[in-house]
Structures are given as C-alpha cells and as structure tokens.
XYZ file of C-alpha atoms in Angstrom:
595
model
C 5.776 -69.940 81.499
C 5.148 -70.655 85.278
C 7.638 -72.140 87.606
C 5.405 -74.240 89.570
C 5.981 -74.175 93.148
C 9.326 -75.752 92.832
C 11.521 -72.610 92.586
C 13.683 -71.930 89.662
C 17.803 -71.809 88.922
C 19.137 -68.548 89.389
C 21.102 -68.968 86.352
C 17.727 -68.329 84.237
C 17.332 -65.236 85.619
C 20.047 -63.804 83.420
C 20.407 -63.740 79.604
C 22.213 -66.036 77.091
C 24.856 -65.069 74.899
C 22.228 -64.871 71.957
C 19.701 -63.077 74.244
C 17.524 -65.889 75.120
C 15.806 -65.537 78.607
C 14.877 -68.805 80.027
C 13.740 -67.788 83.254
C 9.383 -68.059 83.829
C 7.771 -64.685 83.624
C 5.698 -66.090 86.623
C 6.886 -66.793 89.997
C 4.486 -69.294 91.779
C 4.369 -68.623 95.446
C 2.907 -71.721 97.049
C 2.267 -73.231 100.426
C 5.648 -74.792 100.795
C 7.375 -71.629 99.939
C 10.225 -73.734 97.890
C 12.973 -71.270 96.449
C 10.934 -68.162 97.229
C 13.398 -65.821 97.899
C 13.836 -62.212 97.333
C 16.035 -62.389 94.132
C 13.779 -65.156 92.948
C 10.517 -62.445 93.268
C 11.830 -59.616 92.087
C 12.946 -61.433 88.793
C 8.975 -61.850 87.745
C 6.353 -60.000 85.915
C 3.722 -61.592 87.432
C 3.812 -63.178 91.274
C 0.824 -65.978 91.736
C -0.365 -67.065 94.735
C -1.413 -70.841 94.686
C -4.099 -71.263 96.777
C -5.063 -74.952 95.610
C -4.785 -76.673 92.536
C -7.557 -78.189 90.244
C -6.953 -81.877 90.115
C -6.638 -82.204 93.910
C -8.228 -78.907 95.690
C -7.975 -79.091 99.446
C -4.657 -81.602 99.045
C -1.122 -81.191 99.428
C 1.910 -82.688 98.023
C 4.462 -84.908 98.547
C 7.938 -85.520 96.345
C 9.094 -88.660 97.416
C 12.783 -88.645 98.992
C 14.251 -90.547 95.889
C 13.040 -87.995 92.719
C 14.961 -85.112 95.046
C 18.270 -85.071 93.771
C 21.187 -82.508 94.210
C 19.442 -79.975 91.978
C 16.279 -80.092 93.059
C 17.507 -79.571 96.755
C 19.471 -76.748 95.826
C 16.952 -74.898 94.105
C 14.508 -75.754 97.399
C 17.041 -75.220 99.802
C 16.864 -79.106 101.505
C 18.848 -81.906 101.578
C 18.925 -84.543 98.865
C 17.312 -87.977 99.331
C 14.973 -85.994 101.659
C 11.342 -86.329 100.578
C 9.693 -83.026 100.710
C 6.142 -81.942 101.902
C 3.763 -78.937 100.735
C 1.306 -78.638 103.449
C -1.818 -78.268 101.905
C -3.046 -74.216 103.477
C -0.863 -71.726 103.561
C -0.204 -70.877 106.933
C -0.190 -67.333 106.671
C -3.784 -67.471 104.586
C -6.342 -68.147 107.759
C -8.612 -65.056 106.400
C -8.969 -62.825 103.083
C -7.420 -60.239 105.073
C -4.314 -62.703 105.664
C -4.287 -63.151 101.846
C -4.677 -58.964 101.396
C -1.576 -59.439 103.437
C 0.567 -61.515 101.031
C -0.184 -59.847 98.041
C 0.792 -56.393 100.078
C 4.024 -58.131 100.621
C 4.713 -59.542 97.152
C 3.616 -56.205 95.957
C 6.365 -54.486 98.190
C 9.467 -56.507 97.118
C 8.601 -56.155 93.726
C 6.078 -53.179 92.909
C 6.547 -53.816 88.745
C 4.725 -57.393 88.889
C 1.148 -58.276 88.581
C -0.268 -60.196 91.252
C -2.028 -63.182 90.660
C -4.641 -65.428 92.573
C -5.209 -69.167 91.397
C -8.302 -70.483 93.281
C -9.833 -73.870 92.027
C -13.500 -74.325 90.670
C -16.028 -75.140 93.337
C -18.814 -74.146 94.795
C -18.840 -70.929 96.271
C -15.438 -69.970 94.338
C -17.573 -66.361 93.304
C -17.244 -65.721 96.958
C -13.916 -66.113 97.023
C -13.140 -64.432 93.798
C -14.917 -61.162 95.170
C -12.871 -60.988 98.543
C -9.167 -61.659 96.041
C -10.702 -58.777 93.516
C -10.945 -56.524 97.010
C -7.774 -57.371 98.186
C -5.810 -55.941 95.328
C -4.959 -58.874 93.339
C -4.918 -57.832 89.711
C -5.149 -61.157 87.893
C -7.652 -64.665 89.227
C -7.180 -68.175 87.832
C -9.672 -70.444 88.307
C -8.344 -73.663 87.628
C -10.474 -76.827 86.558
C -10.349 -80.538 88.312
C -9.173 -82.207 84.962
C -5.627 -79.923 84.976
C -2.608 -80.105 87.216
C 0.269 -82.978 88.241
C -0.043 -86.144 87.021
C 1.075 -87.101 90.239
C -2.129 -85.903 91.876
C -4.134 -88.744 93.521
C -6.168 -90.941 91.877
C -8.617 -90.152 94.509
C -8.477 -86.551 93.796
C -8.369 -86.629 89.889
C -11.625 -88.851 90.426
C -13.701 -87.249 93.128
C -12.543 -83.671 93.633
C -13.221 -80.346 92.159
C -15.387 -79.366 89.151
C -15.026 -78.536 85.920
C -13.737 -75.342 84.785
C -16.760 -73.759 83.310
C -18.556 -73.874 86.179
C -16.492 -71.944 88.572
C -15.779 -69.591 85.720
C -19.321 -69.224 85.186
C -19.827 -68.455 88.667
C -16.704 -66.406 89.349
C -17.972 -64.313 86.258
C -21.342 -63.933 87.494
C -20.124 -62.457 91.192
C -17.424 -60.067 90.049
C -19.737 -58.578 87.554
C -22.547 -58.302 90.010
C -20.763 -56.761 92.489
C -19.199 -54.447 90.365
C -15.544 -55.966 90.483
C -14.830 -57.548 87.344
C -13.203 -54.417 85.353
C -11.021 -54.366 88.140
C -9.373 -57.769 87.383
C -8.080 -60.134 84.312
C -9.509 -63.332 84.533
C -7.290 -66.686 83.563
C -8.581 -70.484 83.193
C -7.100 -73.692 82.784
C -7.753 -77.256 83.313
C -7.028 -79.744 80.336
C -8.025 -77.122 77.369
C -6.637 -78.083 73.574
C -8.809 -76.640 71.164
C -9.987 -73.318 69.611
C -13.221 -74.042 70.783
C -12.511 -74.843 74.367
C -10.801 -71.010 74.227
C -14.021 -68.911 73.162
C -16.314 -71.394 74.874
C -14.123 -69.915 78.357
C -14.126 -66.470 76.844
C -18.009 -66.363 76.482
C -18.212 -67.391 79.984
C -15.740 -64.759 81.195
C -12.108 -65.410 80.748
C -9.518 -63.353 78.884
C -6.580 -65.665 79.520
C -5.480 -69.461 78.872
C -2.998 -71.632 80.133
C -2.264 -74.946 78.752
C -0.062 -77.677 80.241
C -0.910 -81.299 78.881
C -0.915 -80.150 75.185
C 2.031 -78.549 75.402
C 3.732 -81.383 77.023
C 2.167 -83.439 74.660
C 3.268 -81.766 71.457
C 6.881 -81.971 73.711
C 6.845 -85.620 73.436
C 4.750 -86.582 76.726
C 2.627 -89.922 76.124
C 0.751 -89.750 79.198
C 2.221 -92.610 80.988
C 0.990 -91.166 84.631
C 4.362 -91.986 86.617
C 5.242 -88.655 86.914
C 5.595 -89.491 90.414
C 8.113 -92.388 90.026
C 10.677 -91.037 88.373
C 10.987 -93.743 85.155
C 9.130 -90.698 83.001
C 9.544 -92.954 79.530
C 10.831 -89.990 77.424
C 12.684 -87.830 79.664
C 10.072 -85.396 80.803
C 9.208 -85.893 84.631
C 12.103 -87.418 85.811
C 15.790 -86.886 87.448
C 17.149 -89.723 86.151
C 19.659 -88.757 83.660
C 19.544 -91.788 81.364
C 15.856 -91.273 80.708
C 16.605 -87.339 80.524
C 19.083 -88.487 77.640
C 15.670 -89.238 75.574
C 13.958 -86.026 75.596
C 13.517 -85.293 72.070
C 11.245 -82.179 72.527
C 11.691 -78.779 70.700
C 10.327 -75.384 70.878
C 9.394 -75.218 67.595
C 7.043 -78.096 68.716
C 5.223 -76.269 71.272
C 5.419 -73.190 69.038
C 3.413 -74.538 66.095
C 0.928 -75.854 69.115
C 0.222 -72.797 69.648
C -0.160 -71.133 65.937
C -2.304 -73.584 65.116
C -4.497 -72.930 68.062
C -4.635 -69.355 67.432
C -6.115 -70.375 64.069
C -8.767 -72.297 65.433
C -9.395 -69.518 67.525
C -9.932 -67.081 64.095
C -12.201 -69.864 62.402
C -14.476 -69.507 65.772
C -14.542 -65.845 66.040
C -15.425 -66.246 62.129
C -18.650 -68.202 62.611
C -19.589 -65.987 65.454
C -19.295 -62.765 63.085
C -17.107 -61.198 66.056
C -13.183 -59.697 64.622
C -12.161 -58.561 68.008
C -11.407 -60.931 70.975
C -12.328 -58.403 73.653
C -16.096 -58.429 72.329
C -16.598 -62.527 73.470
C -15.885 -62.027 76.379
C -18.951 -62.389 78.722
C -20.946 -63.219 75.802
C -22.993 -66.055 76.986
C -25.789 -64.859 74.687
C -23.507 -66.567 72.382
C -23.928 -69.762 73.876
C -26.750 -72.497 73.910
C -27.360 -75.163 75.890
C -27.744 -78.776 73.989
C -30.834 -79.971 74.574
C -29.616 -83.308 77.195
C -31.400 -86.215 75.603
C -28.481 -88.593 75.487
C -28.243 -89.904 78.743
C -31.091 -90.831 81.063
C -28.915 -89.424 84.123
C -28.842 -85.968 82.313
C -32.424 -85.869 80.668
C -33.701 -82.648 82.006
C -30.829 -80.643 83.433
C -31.018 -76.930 83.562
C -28.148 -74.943 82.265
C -29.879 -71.443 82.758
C -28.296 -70.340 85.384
C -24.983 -71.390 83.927
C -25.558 -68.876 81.384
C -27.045 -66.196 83.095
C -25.587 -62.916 82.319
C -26.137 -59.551 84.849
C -27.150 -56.108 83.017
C -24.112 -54.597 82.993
C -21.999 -52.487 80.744
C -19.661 -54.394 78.171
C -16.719 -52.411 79.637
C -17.754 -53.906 83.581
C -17.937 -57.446 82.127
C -14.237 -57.890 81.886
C -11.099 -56.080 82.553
C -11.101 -52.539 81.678
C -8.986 -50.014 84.449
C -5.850 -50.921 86.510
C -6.947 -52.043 90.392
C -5.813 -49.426 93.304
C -2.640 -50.364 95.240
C -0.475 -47.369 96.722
C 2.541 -48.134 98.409
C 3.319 -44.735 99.113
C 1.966 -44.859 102.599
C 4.754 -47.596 103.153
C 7.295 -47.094 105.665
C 10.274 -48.231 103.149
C 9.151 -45.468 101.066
C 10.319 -43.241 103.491
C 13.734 -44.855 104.666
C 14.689 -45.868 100.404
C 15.780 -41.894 99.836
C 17.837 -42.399 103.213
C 18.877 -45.689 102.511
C 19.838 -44.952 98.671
C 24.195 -44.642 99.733
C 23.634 -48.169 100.829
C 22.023 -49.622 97.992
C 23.747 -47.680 95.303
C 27.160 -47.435 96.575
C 27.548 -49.917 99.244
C 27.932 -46.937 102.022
C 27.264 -47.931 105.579
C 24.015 -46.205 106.496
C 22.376 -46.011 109.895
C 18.637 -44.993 110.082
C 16.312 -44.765 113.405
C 13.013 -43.390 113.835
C 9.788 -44.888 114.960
C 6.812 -47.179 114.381
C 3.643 -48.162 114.184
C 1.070 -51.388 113.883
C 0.378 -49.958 110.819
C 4.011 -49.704 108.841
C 3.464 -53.543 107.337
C 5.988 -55.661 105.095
C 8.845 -53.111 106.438
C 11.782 -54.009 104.640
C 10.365 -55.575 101.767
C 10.825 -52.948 99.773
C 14.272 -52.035 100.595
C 14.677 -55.634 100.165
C 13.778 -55.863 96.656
C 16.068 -53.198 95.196
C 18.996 -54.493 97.086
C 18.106 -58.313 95.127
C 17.579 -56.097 92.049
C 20.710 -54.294 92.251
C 22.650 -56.687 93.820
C 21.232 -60.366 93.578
C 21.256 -63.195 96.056
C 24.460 -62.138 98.045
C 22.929 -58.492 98.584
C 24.832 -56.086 100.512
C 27.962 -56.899 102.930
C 26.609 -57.536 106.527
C 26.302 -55.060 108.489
C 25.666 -52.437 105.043
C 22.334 -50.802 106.402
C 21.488 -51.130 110.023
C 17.438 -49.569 110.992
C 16.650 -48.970 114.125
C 13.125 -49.033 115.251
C 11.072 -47.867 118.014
C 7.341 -48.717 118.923
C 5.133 -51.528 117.800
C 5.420 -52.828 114.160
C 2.763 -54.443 112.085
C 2.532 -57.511 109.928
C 5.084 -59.096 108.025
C 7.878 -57.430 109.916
C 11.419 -58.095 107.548
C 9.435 -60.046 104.966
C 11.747 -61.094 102.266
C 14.899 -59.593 104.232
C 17.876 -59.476 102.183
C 21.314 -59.850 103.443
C 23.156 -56.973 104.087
C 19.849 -55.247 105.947
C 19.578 -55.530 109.847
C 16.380 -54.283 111.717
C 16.516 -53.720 115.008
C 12.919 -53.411 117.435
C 12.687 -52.086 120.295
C 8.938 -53.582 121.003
C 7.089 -55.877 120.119
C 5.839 -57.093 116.309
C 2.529 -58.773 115.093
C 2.203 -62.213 112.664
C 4.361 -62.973 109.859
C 7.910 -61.703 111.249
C 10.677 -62.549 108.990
C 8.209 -64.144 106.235
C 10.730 -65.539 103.433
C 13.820 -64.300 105.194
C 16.530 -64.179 102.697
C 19.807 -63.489 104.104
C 18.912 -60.458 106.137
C 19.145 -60.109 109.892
C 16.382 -59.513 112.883
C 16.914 -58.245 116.287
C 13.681 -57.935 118.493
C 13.770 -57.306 122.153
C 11.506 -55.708 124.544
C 11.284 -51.326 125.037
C 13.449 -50.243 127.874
C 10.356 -49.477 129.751
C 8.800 -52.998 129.620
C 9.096 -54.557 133.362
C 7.574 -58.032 132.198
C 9.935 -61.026 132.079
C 11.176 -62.490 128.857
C 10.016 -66.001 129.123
C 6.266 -64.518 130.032
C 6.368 -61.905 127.295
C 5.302 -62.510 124.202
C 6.766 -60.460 121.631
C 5.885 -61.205 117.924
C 3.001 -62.980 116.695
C 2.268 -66.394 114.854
C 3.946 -67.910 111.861
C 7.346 -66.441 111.641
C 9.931 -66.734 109.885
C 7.274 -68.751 107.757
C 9.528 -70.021 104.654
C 12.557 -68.541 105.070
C 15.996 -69.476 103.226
C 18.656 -67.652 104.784
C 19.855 -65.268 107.705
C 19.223 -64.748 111.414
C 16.740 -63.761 113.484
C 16.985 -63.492 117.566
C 13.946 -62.795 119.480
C 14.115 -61.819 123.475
C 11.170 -62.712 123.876
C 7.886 -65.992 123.288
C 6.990 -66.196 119.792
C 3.304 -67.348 118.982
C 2.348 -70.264 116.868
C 4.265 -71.895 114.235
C 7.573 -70.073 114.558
C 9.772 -71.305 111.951
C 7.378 -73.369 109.869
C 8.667 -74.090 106.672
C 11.561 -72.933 107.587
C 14.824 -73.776 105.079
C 17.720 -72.093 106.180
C 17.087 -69.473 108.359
C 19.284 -69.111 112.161
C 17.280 -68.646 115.134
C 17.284 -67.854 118.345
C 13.995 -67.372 120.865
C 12.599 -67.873 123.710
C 9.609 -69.598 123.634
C 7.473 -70.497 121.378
C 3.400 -71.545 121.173
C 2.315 -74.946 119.148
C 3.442 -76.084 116.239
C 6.615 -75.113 116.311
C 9.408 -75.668 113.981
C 6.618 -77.576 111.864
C 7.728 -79.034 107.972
C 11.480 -77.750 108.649
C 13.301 -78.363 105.959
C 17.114 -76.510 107.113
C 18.127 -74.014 109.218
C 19.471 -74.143 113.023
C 16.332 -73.304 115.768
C 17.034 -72.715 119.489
C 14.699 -72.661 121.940
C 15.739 -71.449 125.638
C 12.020 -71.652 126.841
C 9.054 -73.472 126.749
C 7.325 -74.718 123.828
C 3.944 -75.599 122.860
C 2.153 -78.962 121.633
C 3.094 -80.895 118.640
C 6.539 -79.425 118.454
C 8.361 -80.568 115.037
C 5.427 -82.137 113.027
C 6.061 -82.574 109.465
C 9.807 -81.499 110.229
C 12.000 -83.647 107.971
C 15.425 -81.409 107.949
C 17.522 -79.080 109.758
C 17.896 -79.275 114.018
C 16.544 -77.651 116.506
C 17.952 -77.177 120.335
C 15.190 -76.610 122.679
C 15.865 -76.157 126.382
C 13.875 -78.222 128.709
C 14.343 -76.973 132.006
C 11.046 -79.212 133.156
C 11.838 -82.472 131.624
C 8.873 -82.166 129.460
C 9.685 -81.696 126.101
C 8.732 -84.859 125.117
C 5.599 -84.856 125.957
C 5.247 -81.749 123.897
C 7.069 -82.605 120.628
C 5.671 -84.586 117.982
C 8.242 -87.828 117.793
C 6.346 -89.402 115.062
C 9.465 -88.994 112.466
C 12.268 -87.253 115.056
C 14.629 -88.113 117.474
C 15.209 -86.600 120.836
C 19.440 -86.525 122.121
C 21.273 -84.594 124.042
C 24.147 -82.483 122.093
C 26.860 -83.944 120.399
C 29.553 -82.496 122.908
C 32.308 -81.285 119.625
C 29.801 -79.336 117.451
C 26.391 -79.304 119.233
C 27.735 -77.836 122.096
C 29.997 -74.853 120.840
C 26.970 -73.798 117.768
C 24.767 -73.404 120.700
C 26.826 -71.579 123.129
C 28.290 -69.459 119.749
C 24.428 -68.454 119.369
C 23.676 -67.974 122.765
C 26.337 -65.470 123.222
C 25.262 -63.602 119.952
C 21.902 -63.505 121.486
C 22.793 -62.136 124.638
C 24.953 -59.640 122.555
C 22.566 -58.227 119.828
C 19.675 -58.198 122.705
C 20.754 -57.757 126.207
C 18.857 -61.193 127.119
C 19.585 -62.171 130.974
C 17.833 -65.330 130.344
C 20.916 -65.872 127.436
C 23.339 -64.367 130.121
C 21.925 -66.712 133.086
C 22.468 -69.715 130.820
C 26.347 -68.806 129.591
C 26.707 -68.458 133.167
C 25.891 -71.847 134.281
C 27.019 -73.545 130.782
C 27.723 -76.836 132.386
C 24.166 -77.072 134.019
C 23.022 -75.528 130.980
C 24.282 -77.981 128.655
C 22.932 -80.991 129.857
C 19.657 -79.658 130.088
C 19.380 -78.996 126.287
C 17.308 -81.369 123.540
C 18.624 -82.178 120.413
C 15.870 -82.361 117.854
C 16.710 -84.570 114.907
C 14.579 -85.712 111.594
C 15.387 -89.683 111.216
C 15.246 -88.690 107.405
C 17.605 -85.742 107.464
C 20.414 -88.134 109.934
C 19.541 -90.800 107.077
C 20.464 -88.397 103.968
C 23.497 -87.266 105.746
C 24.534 -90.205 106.622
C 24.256 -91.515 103.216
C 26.077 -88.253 101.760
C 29.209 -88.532 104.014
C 29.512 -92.565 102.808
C 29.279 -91.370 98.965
C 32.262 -89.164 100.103
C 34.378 -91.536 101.955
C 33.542 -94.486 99.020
C-alpha cells in the first residue's frame, strides 16, 4: 500500500503483537512534503516521488480547514481546523537535474528503498520518462486521468490528462528507443478492474498495477463523490467518527479482489498461449486495433503508432539489470566509520574536515541510521557535532535528525536543511570573508523546504523561498529573496534583514518576526490571508530576543549583537507576521479548553 501524500502514524511503523505490519511499504513524497520526515523515510521499501497526479495533472490540492482534525494535524505537523494547501510543483523540481537531486537525497537517508517516479499521461510524458530513467530512479508510474481523489475537480476529472494507455504507449516507446527501459520497472494505474485491463497495460509496456477504486469498492465505497466533505456515507473518506462507526470493510474483501483478478489474469495469458508474465510484456504484436466504425467522430482513426514496437531485444523491452547509483563517493560515507560511537553508543563525537560543492545531501545519510537506530527522538542534542570548512553543495542537512549539528564555515548552494527533522544548522561566513552579512548571500534557494523540526541559523541572506513549506522548523536569518516563508504551516521564522516580494503567500500557520528597519515590509509581504502587529510584549518579545542571542552565540553575528544592544529600539522595529486562520484555530482551541 501507498500512503498518499498525507504522511502516516508512527505507530504503524512497528509490529503488532501477532506480527501484523500496518505501516505502507511506500512512502509518497509529494509537493507539500506532509509528515516526511526522516523516521517516516527510512521505514519504506520504496520512496515515490509525486510529480502530478492523473485526474488533475498540473493541479494542486486543498483539504478544507474542517476535514483536518487532531490526527490529521499531527501526522502533518499543523494545526487543527487549519485548511491545508499542496502547492501544485515541487519547489525543489525546476529541472531534471533538480529531480536527479531528490532522488540522490531519498536515496541517501535510506539506501535499501527503491525509488520511484509517478508522472501523469500526456503528451510528451516519453520525454520525461527518459530524463527520470537517467536520473537514477529505478521504478516510473504513469498514472491515467480517470484515477486519483475523488476530490479532484470536476474540471480536472473532465478536461485534463489522458488515458493511461497512451502515455504508457509512449513512455514504452522512448525508453526502449533510447536504450533505457531494462534499466527501469514500469507501473500504471488509473481506474483498472479487470484481467484484461492488466495484460492489455502489460502488452503496451507495464510490469506493475495499482488499483484504488476497486479496492475501495470491494471495501464498501459506493462512489458517492464527497470525499471532499467529510459526510463519506460508509465511513471511508471522512473524520467524522459517527460515520467512521459504519465502516464495515474487511481484508478478506480486498483479498478475494485480488485472487480473483489474478485469475482473470491466467484465463488471458491462456488465450494468448503465453505461461509466463514476463513474455507480454511489450508485446503489442499481441494487440489489434478494432476497426472504429461505431462512431462517426472516430471513423478512421489510426492506432498504428499506438502500437508501434522498436527492434529491440526482449530483454531491453522491460526491466532486466539493477540501474547505477553509488553512494560511495558521498561525504557521509566517510564521516559514518567516525561517527559510528555516536550512533551506536550514544558517545559524544566531534568531527571536522573540509568541503566541497560537490559533497551533496551531507547528513542524510548519517541521518537515516540515527532514525533507524533510534527513531523520531534521535540522538540527545548536542550527540555528534561536524564541523565543516569550504563550500558545500546541494541539499546541505537534508533530512537532519536531532541529535546531529553541522556547522559551515562558508557558504552552501539550494536545498539547505530540505525536510529538517530535529537536527541543527549553523552557517556563517569563512573567517576570511570581508563582505557584510546583510549583503552576503550565503545559501541558495528553497531551504529548509518542508521541514518538521529543529533549528537552523544562518549569518547571512538566504535566496528564494526560505522556509517554504515549512512545519516546524526554528529559524533564524538574515535576509531573505521572494517568496519567503511561502505555505508555512508551523515553525518560528526571524528575519533581521530585508526580504523580498510576496513575503508569506500561501502561509496559513506558524509566525514569523521580520525586522523592518525601512518601514517597508508591507509593501513586500503578501497580506492577502495575514496580519501585520508588532510583538506581543510577554512572549513575542522574550522568543525573539531568546533567538537572537542564540544566534549571535552559535555564529558570531554583529548584526544579532548590534540589535541585543539596542533591544528597546530594536523591539519596536520588529513585524509580527500572523495567518488570520492559524489566530482563528488557536483561538478556537484555547475556548474548547476553558469551556
């Protein structure tokens, strides 16, 4: 089973009693980053990157505020009764280099797992397909227009995206052409039931299946469509625990589904004279094109190139050797024999040594035995402290777990802190650097992009999108480019700099401080769903200063020291940014305690 981009309970990921695992063998990482932490990726066998989904390619989603109840904000680290957002790109995925880039870092924090692409049929998907195949993915779904939420827009389920078999067909065609297919296992999905709708998909290419809607169906789901209001009928897609009460579902149901699909699938293979199920696939000699008399609309269509097969070996038409991916060359792989005491024992280790633009995703792999040893709480702060010198590449402390601090000296490129999990990050400038702080800019775009827990304090302007998606995660900096702080869903962000446009869009929990020295802020920040204050002066005040003197501490800052200095000044001159939703929720949560 597949989580879904929604996250999962941590209290699937260990065994019952009677040795029943209920957690999903695949972890969904998706543009919203719910739940992704490092304990929730290291308890996968296969990792799958949703790039879009078939019933509404292009399109994010929305839960509405009401459907997110206590659970589901724990498991997505927000705030009940706050609606939540998944933008629709990922904003680390600009290029397929960027998306070579994720699955290095999923690969990292948990080298044992297949990684998995899900692209959407459309035109041009081949193209696609070929660029995931060379960026190390092992495993492509292509996912039809008639599958996914029955939330998705009516719009979308209507008008967007194509069937299945056509982006298979194509995705088949360009990885075999090119010489890639062998390399990778191809999936597809999109409203299949039958046998037949299994070795028609195999012929055209696919060795694996998914099916949603006749599970669900065989579960008890009568197709209502209000997933998306939360009065589900008979229990399935909804929070509300008097309609839960009348889930009557078992696995057996789901399990005799399946049999009796399998069977369907033998009676196929039969009439095709084939016994093994390796041998259809690619076999579109096996298929013919009805002749399209029945409709006027259709009379004359050409299906040829549909079924067009390139001259190729049977073994190069579908998966047949393991894809390349080293991570030898990794910087963690040298610090894990140094920084074994730590994660066996629970020793305090100290490690320094140098590097380069090319070390990438340092930390994820430290990070993922420390979750796999160890589990969401990690190591005691402070545990194992790196120190680095020089200029590090992408994905700096991805999935950092707690109990790991890194320390730069230098300067880091995009993706800093990606899915920070509890972990710490200290970057400030080398000794030699004579530029000033506020006109230095330090790490790169999108950091701290989804991350659930721990600190991070730059000395230093961050690029664009700093903090995006952000869901738990402390942070200091100072500056950052557009976007920042952008569908915030927790966390604490200050800002003792300037900021660029569109400051906050999308952001619908946690606060950020930002100081504005120029009384320009609010031309800057997007006020379309925030408020602008000035700090509360009981809490606001003392969490800011609190920070502001760590900040100073763990990087020397003298714009941090300038400010302590002149606190009065200093204070008035800061901007409380607020989400109307988030005051809302907690304003309704502390009147549920008091009643």
């Amino acid at each position: 089973s597949n989580t879904g981009e929604g996250g999962e309970d941590p209290e699937r990921f260990k065994k019952d009693a009677d040795g029943t695992w209920r957690r999903s063998a695949i972890k969904q990482v998706a543009s919203a980053r719910f739940g992704v932490t490092t304990e929730y990726l290291v308890n996968a066998d296969e990792l799958q990157i949703k790039i879009a989904q078939g019933a509404k390619p292009g399109e994010g989603g929305q839960l509405p505020g009401n459907k997110v109840d206590a659970t589901i904000a724990r498991l997505r680290h927000s705030t009940p009764g706050v609606g939540l957002i998944s933008p629709p790109p990922h904003h680390d995925i600009y290029s397929i280099e960027d998306l070579a880039q994720l699955i290095w870092d999923l690969r990292a924090v948990n080298p044992q797992a297949r990684i998995s692409v899900k692209l959407v049929a459309e035109a041009g998907v081949g193209t696609v397909a070929a660029g995931v195949a060379k960026a190390r993915a092992e495993h492509i779904v292509i996912a039809g227009y008639e599958g996914g939420t029955g939330a998705s827009p009516l719009t979308a389920i209507k008008h967007a995206g194509v069937p299945w078999e056509l982006g298979l067909a194509e995705t088949q065609q360009v990885l075999v052409g090119h010489g890639l297919r062998s390399r990778v296992t191809l999936q597809t999905d999109g409203q299949m039931k039958t046998g037949r709708d299994v070795v028609v998909a195999a012929l055209l290419g696919a060795e694996e299946f998914a099916f949603s809607t006749a599970p669900l169906i065989a579960a008890g789901c009568v197709l209502m469509r209000v997933c998306h209001l939360n009065t589900c009928p008979v229990g399935i897609a909804t929070q509300d625990p008097v309609l839960r009460e009348r889930f009557a579902g078992r696995v057996e149901h789901v399990m005799n589904f399946m049999l009796f699909l399998a069977e369907d699938v033998r009676r196929w293979m039969a009439r095709l004279g084939v016994t093994r199920f390796d041998d259809l696939v690619g076999r579109t000699d096996l298929l013919r094109a009805q002749p399209a008399v029945d409709h006027w609309k259709a009379r004359g269509l050409d299906l040829s190139l549909l079924l067009h097969a390139p001259s190729r070996p049977a073994e190069e038409q579908r998966h047949s050797r393991p894809q390349y991916a080293s991570l030898r060359d990794m910087l963690d792989a040298e610090l894990l024999p140094r920084c074994a005491p730590a994660i066996e024992r629970g020793e305090n280790v100290r490690v320094s040594r140098s590097i380069r633009n090319v070390h990438r995703s340092v930390g994820a792999l430290l990070s993922g035995e420390v979750a796999r040893r160890h589990g969401a709480n990690g190591l005691a702060d402070g545990t194992l402290q790196i120190d680095l010198d020089g200029c590090a590449g992408q994905s700096f402390g991805a999935w950092l777990a707690p109990g790991i601090t890194l320390t730069l000296r230098g300067e880091a490129n995009d993706y800093v802190g990606k899915g920070l999990s509890g972990g710490r990050l200290v970057i400030r400038p080398p000794q030699r650097s004579r530029r000033r702080d506020e006109d230095n800019i330090i790490i790169g775009n999108v950091a701290l992009y989804g991350a659930t827990g721990g600190e991070a304090f730059v000395r230093g302007v961050a690029g664009e999108r700093f903090a995006v998606r952000n869901s738990g995660a402390v942070a200091v900096v100072e500056g950052v480019g557009d976007h920042g702080c952008e569908y915030m869903t927790g966390g604490t962000v200050v800002v003792i700099g300037r900021t660029g446009r569109n400051f906050g869009a999308g952001m619908s929990g946690g606060v950020a401080y930002v100081l504005d020295e120029e009384h320009s802020f609010t031309e800057r920040c997007n006020t379309t769903a925030l408020d602008l204050e000035p700090l509360d002066e009981r809490d606001d005040l003392a969490l800011v200063q609190r920070l502001l003197e760590r900040h100073e501490q763990l990087t020397g800052s003298p714009q941090a020291r300038r400010l302590l200095r002149n606190w009065r000044v200093t204070a008035a001159r800061f901007v409380k940014v607020m989400p109307e939703e988030y005051r809302r929720a907690l304003r309704d949560e502390r009147l549920e305690l008091v009643s």
